[in-house]
XYZ file of C-alpha atoms in Angstrom:
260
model
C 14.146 -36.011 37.210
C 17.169 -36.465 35.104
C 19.824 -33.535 35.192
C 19.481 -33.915 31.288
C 15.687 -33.631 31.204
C 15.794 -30.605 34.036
C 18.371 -28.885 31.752
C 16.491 -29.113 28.909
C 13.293 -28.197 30.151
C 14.609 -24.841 31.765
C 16.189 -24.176 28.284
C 12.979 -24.548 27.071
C 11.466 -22.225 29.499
C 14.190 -19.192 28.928
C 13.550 -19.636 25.088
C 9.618 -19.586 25.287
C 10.653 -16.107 27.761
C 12.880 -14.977 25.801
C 10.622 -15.281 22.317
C 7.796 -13.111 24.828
C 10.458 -10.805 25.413
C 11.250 -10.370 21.985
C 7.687 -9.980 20.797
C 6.947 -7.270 23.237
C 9.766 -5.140 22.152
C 9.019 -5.579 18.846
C 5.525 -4.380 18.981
C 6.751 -1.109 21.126
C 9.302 -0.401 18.538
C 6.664 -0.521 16.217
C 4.324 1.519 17.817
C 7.416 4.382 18.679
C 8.011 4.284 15.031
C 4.770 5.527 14.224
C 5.885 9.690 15.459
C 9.596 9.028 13.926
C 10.071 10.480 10.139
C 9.994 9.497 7.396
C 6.578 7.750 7.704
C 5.826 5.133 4.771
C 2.794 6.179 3.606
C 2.926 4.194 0.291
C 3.910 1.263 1.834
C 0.420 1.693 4.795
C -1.561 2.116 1.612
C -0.207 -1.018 -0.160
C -0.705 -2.925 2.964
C -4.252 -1.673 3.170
C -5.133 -3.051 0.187
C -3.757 -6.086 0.643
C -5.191 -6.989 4.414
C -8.536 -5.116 3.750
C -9.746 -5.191 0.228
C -7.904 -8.798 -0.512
C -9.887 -10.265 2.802
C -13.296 -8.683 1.207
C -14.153 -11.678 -0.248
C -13.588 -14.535 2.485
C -14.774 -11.865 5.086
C -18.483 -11.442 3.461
C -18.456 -15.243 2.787
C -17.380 -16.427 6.283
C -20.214 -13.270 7.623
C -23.018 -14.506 5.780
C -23.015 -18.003 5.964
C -22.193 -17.828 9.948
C -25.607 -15.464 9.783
C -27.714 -17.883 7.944
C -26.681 -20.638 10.179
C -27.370 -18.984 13.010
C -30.591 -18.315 12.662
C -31.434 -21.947 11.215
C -29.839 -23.123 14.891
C -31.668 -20.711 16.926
C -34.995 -20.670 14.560
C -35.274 -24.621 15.429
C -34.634 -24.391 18.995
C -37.115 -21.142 19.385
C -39.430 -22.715 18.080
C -39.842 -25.330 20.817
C -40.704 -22.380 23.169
C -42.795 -20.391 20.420
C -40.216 -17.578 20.115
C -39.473 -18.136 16.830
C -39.565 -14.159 17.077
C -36.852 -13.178 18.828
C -34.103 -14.990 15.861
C -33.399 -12.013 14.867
C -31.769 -10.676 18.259
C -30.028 -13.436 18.802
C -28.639 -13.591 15.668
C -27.236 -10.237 16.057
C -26.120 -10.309 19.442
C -24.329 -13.627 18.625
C -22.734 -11.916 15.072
C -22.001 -8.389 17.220
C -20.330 -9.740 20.131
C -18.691 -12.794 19.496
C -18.807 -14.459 16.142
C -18.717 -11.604 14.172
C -15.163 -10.425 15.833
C -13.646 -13.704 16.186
C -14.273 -15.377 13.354
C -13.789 -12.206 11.072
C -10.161 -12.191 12.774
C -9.594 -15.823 12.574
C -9.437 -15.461 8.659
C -7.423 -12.488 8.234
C -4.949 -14.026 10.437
C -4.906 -17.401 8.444
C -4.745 -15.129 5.281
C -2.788 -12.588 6.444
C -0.277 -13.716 9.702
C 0.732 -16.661 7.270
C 1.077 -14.382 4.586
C 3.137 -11.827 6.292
C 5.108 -14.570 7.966
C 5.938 -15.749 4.622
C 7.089 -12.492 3.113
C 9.106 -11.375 5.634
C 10.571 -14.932 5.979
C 12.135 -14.799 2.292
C 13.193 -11.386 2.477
C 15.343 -12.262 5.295
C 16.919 -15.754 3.710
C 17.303 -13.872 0.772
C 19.310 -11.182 2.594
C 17.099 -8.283 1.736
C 16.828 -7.336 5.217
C 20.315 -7.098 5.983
C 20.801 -5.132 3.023
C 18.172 -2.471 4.381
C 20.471 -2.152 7.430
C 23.580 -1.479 5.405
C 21.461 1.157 3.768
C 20.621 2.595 6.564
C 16.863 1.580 6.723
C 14.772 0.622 9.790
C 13.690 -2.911 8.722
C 10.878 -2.594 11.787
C 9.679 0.714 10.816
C 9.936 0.029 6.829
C 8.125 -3.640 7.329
C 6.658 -3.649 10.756
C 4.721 -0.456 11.105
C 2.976 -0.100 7.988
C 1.769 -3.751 8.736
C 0.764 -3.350 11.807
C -0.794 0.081 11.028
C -2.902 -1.237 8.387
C -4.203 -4.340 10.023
C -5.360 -2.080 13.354
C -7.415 0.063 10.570
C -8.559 -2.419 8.184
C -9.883 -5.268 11.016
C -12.431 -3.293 12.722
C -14.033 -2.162 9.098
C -13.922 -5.893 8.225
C -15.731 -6.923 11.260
C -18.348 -4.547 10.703
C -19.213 -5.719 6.990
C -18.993 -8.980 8.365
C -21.766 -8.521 10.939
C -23.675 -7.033 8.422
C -23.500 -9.352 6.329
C -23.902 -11.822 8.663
C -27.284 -10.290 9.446
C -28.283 -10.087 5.892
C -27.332 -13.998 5.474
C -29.254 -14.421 8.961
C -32.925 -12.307 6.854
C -32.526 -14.848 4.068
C -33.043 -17.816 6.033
C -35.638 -16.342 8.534
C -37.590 -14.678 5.527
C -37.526 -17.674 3.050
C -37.261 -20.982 4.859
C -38.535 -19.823 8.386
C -41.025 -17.699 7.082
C -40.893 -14.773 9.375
C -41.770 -11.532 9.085
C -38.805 -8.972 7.712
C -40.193 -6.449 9.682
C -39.959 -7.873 12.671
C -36.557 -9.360 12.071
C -34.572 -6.261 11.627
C -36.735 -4.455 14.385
C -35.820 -7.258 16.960
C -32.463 -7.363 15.981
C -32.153 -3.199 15.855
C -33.641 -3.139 19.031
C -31.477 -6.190 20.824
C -28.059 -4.227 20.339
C -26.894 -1.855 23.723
C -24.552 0.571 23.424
C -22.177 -2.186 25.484
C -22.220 -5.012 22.746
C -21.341 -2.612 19.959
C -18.277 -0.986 21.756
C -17.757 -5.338 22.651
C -17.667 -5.837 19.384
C -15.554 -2.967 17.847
C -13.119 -2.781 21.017
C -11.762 -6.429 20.351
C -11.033 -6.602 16.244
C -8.757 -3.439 17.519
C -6.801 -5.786 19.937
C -6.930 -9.094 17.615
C -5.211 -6.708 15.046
C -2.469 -6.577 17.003
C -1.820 -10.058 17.493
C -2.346 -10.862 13.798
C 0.099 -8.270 12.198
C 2.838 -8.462 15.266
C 2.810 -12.404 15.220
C 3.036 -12.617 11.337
C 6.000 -9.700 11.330
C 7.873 -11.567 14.782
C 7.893 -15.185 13.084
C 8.980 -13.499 9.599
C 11.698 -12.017 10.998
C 12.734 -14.709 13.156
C 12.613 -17.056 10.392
C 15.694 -19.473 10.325
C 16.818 -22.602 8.411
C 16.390 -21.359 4.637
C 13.265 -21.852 2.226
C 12.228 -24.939 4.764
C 11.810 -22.356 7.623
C 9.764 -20.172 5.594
C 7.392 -22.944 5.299
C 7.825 -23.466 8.971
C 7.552 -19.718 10.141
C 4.225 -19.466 7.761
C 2.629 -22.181 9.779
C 3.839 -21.724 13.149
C 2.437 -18.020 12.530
C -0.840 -18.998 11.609
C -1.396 -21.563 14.636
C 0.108 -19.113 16.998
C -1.831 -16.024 15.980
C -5.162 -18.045 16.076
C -4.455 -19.771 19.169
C -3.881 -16.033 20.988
C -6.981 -14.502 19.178
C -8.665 -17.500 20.750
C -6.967 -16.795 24.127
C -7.651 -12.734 24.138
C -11.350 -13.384 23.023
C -11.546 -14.744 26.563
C -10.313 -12.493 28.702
C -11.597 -9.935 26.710
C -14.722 -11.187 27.427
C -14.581 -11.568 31.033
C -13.011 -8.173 31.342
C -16.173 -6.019 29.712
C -18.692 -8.502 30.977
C -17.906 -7.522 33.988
C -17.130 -3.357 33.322
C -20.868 -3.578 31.617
């Protein structure tokens, strides 16, 4: 190889080290921020409206139609072994584990990561940031925190509507095109959910929080190049924080598959 090309690619290497360097520290100094006065409390309560209540909307839509496909997928392939039954567990064991988490977190963080990306990204080109530090202001514990606070609160309560929505859109298929019984629908999914698959599907929107606000917060303040890196921080946000939702989701997976 080229001493050019072998320069270049450990450059590359040091800055892609370097960037997970960077994002660690920034989500500790978050996190040590949380027990240092003053604490923002206006600014967690702004952000909480903004993550939770402004995702409402795509959140119930993105629940219930993931629901009512489900159970037309698993109502026609049940039906070749006569179980047309047991939709309503698998439904809700595919909403409460998986779908319901990931998906849920894959649209605050196009909404959101982008979003705080974004904000961040124009408060530094327009110097706001720097003029926080010559106040004397943490810009990590005035931006970060309250960011990151609120998403870790607001995901998990989004996940559950979400699943139970999900399971709502998943009743209004099996009751009025598959014709099944409601009865037995909520009773088989009720009775389909262990203690294991709810604390599955709670434990993960807690960790996919994390990724969304700190990834949106690192690429805002690491934004560089003017209004044109805005743009680019937005997107490389969004990519990024899906990419490692997608990522976690696995090993999360494999982790309490095998502690269940």
């Amino acid at each position: 190889m080229p001493k050019n090309s072998t320069n270049l690619l450990a450059d590359a290497i040091k800055q892609r080290v370097l960037a997970v360097q960077e994002f660690t520290f920034l989500g500790l100094r978050a996190i040590a921020n949380l027990w240092r006065p003053p604490i923002y409390w206006h600014d967690m309560m702004a952000q909480m409206d903004i993550i939770g209540v402004g995702s409402l909307p795509i959140t119930l839509l993105t629940g219930f139609f993931t629901g009512a496909v489900l159970a037309l997928q698993m109502a026609n392939t049940l039906t070749t072994f006569g179980q047309i039954r047991l939709t309503g567990e698998l439904v809700a064991l595919s909403l409460v584990r998986e779908l319901g988490p990931t998906l849920t977190s894959l649209m605050v963080a196009g909404r959101c990561a982008s979003g705080i990306a974004s904000e961040l990204g124009s408060m530094l080109v327009s110097e706001q940031i720097d003029a926080m530090r010559a106040l004397g202001t943490d810009p990590v514990k005035k931006l970060v925190t309250p960011r990151l606070v609120a998403t870790v609160l607001m995901l998990p309560l989004l996940t559950i509507v979400s699943d139970f929505v999900g399971l709502g859109g998943g009743y209004c298929v099996a009751y009025f095109i598959i014709r099944l019984n409601p009865v037995e629908y909520w009773t088989t999914a009720y009775q389909a959910l262990k203690f294991a698959d709810v604390f599955q599907g709670l434990l993960k929107p807690f960790v996919f929080a994390f990724i969304v606000a700190l990834v949106g917060c690192y690429f805002g303040l690491n934004t560089r190049g003017g209004t044109q890196g805005v743009g680019r921080s937005t997107t490389q946000a969004m990519v990024t924080a899906s990419v490692l939702i997608l990522t976690a989701n696995f090993f999360l997976t494999r982790i309490l598959l095998g502690a269940f």
